[in-house]
PDB file of C-alpha atoms and ligand atoms in Angstrom:
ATOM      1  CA  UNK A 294     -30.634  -7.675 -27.644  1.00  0.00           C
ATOM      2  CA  UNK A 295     -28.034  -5.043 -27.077  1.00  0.00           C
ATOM      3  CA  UNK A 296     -28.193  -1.548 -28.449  1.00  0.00           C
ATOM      4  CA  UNK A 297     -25.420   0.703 -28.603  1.00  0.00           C
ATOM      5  CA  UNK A 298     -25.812   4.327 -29.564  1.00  0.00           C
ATOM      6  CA  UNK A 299     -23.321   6.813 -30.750  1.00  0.00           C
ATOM      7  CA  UNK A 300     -23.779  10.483 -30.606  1.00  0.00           C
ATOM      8  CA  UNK A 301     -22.316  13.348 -32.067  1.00  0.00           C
ATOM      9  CA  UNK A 302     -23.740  16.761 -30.588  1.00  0.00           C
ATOM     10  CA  UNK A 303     -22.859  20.325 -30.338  1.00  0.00           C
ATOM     11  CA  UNK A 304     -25.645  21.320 -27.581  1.00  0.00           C
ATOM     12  CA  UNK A 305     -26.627  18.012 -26.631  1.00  0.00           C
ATOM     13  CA  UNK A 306     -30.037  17.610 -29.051  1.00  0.00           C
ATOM     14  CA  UNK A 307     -28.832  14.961 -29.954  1.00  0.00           C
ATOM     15  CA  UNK A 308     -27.742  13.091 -26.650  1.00  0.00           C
ATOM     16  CA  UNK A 309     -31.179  14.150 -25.124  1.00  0.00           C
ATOM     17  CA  UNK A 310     -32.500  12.371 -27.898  1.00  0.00           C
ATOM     18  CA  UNK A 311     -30.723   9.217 -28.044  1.00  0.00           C
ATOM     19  CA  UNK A 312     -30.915   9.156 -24.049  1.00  0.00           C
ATOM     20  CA  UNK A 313     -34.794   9.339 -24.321  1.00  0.00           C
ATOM     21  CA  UNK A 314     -34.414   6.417 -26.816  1.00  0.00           C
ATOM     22  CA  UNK A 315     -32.670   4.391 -24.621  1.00  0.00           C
ATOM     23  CA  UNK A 316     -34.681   4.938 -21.687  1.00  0.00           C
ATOM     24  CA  UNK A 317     -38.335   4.084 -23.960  1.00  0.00           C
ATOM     25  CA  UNK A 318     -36.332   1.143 -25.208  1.00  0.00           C
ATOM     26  CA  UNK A 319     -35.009  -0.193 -21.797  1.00  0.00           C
ATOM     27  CA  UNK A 320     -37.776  -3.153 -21.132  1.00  0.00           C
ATOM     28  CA  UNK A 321     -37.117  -4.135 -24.687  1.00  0.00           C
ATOM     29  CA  UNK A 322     -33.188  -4.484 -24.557  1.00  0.00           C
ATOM     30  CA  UNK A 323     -31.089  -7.055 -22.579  1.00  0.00           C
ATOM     31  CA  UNK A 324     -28.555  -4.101 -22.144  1.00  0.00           C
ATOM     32  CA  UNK A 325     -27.418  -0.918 -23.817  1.00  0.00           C
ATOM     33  CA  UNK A 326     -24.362   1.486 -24.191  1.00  0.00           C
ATOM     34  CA  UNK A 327     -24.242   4.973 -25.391  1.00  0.00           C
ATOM     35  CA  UNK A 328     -21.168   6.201 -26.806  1.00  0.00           C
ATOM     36  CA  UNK A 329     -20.588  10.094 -26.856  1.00  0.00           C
ATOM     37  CA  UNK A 330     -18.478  10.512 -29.151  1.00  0.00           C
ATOM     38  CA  UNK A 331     -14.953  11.935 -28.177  1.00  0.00           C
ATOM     39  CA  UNK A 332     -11.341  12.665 -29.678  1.00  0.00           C
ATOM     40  CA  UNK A 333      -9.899   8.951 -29.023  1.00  0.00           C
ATOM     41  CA  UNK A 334     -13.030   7.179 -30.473  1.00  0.00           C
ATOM     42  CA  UNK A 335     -12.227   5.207 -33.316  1.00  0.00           C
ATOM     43  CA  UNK A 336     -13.714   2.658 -35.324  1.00  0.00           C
ATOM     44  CA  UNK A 337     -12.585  -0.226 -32.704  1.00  0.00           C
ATOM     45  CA  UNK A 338     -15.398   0.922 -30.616  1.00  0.00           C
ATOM     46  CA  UNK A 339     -17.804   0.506 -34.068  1.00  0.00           C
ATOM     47  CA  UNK A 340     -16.426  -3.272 -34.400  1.00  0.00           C
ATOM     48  CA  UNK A 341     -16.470  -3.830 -31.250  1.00  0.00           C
ATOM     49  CA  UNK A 342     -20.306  -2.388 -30.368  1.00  0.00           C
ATOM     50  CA  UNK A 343     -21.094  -4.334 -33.675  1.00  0.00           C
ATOM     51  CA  UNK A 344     -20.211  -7.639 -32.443  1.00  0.00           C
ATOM     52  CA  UNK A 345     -22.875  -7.206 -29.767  1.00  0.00           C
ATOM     53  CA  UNK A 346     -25.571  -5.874 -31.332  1.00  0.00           C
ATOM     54  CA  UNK A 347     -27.307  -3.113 -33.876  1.00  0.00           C
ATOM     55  CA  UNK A 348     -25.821   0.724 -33.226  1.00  0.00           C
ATOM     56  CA  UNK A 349     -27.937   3.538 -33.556  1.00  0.00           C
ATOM     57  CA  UNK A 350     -26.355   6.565 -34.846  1.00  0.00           C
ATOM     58  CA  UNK A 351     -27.811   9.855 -33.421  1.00  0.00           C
ATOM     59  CA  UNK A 352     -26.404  12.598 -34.998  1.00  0.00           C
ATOM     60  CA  UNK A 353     -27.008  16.820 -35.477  1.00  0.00           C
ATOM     61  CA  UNK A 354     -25.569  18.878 -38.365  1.00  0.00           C
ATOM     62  CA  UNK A 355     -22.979  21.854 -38.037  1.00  0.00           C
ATOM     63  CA  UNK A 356     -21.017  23.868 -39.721  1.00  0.00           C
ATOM     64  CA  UNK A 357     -22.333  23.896 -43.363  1.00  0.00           C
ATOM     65  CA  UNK A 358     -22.928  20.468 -43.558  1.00  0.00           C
ATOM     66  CA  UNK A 359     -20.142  19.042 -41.308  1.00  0.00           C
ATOM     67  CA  UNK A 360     -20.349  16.363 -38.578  1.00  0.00           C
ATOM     68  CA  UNK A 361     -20.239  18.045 -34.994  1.00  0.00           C
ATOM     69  CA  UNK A 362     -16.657  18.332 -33.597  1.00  0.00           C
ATOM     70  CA  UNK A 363     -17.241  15.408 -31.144  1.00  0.00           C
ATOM     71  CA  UNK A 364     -18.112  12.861 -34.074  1.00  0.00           C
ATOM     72  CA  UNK A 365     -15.316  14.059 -36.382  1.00  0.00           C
ATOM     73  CA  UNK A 366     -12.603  11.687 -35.341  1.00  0.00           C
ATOM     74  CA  UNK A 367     -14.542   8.202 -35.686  1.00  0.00           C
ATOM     75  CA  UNK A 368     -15.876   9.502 -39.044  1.00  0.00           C
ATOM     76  CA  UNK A 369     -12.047  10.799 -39.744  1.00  0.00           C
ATOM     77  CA  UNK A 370     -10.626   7.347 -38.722  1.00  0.00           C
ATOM     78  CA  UNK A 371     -13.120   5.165 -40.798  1.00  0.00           C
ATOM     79  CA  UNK A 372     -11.638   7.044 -43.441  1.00  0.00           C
ATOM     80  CA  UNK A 373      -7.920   6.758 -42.388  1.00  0.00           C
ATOM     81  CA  UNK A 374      -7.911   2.961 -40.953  1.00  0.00           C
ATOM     82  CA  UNK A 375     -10.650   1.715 -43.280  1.00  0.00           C
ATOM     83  CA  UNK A 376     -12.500  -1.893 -42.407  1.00  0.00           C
ATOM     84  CA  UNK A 377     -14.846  -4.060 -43.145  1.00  0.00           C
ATOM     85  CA  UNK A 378     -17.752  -3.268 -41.551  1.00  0.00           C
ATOM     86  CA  UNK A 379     -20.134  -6.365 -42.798  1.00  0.00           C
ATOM     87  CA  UNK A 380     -21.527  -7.310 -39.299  1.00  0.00           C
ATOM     88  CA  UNK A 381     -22.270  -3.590 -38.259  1.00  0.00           C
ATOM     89  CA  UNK A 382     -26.661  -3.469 -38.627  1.00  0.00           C
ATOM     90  CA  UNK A 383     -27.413   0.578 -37.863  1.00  0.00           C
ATOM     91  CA  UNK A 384     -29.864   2.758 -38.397  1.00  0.00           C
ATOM     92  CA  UNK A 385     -29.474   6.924 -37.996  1.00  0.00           C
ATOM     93  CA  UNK A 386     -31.529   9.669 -36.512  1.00  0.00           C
ATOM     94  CA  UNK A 387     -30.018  12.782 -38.293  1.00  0.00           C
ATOM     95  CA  UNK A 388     -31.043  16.123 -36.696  1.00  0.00           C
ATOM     96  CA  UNK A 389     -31.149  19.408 -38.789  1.00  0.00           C
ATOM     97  CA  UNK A 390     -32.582  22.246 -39.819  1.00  0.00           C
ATOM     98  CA  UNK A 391     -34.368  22.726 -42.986  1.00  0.00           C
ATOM     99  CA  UNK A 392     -33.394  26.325 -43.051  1.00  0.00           C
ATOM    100  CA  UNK A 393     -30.202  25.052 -44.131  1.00  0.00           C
ATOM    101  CA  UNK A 394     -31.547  23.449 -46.981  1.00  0.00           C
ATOM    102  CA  UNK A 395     -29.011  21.832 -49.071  1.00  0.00           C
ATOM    103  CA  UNK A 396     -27.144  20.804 -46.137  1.00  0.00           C
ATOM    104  CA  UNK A 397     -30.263  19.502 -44.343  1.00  0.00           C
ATOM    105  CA  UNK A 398     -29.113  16.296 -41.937  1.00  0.00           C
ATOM    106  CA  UNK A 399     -26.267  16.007 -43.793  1.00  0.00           C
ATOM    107  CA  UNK A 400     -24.159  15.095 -41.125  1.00  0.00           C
ATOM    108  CA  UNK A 401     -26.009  11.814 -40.862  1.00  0.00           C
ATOM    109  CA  UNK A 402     -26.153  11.563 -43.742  1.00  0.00           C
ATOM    110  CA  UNK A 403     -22.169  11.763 -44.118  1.00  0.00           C
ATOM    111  CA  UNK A 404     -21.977   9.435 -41.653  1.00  0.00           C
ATOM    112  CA  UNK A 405     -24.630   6.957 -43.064  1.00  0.00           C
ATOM    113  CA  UNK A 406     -22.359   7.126 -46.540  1.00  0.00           C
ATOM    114  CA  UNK A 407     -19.528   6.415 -44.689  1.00  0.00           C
ATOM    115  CA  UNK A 408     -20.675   2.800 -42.908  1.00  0.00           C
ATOM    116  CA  UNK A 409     -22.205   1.662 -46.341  1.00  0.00           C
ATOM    117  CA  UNK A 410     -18.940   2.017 -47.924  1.00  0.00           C
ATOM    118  CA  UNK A 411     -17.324  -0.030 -45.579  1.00  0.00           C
ATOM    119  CA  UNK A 412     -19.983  -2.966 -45.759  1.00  0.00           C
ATOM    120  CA  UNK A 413     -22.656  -2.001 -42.891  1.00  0.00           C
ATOM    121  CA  UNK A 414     -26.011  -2.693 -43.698  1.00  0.00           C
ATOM    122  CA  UNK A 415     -28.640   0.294 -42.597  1.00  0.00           C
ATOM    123  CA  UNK A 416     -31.887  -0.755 -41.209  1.00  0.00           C
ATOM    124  CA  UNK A 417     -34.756   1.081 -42.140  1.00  0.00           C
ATOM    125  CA  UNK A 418     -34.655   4.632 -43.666  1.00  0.00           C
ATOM    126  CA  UNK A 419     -32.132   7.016 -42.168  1.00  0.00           C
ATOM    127  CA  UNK A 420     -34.819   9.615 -39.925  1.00  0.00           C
ATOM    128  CA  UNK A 421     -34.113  13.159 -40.211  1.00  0.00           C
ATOM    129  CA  UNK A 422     -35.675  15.456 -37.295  1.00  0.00           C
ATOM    130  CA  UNK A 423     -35.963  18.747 -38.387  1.00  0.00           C
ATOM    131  CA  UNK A 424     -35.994  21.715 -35.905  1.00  0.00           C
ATOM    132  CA  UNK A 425     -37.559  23.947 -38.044  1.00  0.00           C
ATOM    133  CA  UNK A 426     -40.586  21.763 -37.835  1.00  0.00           C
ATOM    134  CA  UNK A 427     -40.505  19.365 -34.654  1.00  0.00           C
ATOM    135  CA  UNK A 428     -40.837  20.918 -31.174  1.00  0.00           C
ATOM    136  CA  UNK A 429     -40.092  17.810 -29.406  1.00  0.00           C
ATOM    137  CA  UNK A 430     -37.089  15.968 -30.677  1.00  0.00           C
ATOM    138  CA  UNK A 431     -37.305  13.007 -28.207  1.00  0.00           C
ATOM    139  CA  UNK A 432     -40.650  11.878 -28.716  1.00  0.00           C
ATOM    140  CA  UNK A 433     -40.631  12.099 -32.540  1.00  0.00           C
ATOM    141  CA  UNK A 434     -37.259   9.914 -31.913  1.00  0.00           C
ATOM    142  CA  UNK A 435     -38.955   7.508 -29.629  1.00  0.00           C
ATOM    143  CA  UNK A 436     -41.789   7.039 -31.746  1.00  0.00           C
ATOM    144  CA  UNK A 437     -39.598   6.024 -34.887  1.00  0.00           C
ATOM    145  CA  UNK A 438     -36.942   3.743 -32.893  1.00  0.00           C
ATOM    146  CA  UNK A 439     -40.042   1.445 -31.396  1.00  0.00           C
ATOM    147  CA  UNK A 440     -40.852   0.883 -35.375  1.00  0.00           C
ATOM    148  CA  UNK A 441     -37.676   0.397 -35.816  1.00  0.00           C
ATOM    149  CA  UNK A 442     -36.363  -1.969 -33.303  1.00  0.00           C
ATOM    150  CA  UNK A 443     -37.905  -4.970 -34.423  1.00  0.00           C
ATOM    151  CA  UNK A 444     -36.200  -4.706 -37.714  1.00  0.00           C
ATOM    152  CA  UNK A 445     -33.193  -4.003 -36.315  1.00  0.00           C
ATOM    153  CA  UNK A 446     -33.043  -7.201 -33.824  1.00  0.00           C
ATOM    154  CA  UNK A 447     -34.480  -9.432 -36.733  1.00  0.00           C
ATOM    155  CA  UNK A 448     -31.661  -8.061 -39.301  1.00  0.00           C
ATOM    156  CA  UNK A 449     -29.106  -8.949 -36.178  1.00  0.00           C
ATOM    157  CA  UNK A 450     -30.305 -12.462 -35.666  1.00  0.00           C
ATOM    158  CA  UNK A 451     -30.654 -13.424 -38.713  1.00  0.00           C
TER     159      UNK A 451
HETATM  160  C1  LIG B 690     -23.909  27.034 -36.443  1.00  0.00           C
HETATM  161  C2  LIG B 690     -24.945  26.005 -36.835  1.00  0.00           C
HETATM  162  C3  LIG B 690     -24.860  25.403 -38.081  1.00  0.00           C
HETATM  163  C4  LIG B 690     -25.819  24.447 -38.468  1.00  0.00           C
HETATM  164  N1  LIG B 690     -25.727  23.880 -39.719  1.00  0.00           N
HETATM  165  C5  LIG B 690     -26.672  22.995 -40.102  1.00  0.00           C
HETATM  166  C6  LIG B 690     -26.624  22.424 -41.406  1.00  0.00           C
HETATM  167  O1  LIG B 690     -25.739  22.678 -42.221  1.00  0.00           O
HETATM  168  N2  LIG B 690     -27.611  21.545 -41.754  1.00  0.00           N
HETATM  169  C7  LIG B 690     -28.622  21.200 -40.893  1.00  0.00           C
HETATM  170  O2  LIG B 690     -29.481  20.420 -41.254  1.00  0.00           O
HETATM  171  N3  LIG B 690     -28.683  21.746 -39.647  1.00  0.00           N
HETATM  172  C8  LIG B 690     -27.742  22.609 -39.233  1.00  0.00           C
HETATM  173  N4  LIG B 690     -27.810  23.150 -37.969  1.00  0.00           N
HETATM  174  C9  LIG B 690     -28.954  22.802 -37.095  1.00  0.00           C
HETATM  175  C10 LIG B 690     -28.628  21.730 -36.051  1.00  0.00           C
HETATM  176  O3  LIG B 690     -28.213  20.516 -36.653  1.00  0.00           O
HETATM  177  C11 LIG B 690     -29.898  21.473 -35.223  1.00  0.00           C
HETATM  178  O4  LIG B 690     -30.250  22.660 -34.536  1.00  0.00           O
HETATM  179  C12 LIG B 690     -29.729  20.327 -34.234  1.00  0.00           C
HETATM  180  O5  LIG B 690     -30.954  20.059 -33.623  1.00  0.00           O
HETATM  181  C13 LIG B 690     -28.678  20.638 -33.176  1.00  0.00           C
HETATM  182  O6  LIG B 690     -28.450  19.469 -32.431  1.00  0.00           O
HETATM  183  P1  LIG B 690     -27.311  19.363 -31.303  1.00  0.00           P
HETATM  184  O7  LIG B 690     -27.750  20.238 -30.178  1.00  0.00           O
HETATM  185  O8  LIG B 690     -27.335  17.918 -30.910  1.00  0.00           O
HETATM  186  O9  LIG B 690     -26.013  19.742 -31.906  1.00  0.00           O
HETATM  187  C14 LIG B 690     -26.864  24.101 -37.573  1.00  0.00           C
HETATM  188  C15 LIG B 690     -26.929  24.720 -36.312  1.00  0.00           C
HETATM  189  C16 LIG B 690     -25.990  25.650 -35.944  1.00  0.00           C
HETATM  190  C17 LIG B 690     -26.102  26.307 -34.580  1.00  0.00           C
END
């Protein structure tokens, strides 16, 4: 199966974490691709990565409440160009801080509101990491995605 993750980041949390996750995942996957998010990424690249296989979203929280800069645009053009995102199988690791408290992970969870609206099915519970309490971001990340991998390839097969 092919995995494709897509990262939004501010200072790169969140693309350590998703590269650990691809790395622990490797013998498991036939292939993978992981998208940093930039200015010209637009929900094409969400079709497109959803044709192949499940996406994992790996997002931090900025602002108060707000996507990081990088992810804006995709999350801005779902909403612009909307479409039907019925094949799309995802799950999310939202990073945060509970400090912020009402805005805790809400980036992915902005995000996670987002796909559902547009016919995506999540897999699994959306998995906050919280910097408040977790030292090590990648290994609580890796830990959760090898639960959550079989899921995700049986929800994409079937
Ligand atoms: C200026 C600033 C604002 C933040 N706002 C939030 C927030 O509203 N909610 C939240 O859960 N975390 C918030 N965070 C915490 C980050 O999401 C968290 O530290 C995350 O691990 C950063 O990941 P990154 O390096 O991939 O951007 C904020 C951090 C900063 C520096």
């Amino acid at each position: 199966m092919h995995l494709t993750f897509i990262v939004g980041t501010v200072s790169d949390t969140a693309l350590y974490v998703a590269q650990t996750v691809q790395q622990v995942l490797k013998p498991q996957l036939t292939g993978s691709t992981l998208i940093l998010a930039q200015a010209d990424t637009t929900g094409e690249a969400l079709e497109a990565a959803a044709a192949q296989g499940p996406v994992l979203i790996c997002t931090s929280t900025h602002g108060s409440g707000d996507l990081p800069e990088n992810l804006q645009p995709l999350y801005a053009d779902l909403d612009a160009r909307p479409r039907y995102l019925g094949a799309l199988r995802y799950g999310v690791i939202a990073l945060g801080d509970s400090f912020y408290d009402d805005t805790f992970a809400a980036g992915g969870r902005l995000f996670d509101a987002r796909l559902q609206d547009l016919g995506a099915q999540r897999i699994g519970e959306l998995f906050t990491i919280d910097a408040s309490e977790v030292t090590d971001p990648e290994t609580a990340a890796a830990l959760w995605a090898q639960e959550w991998l079989p899921s995700a390839a049986a929800s994409f097969s079937a």
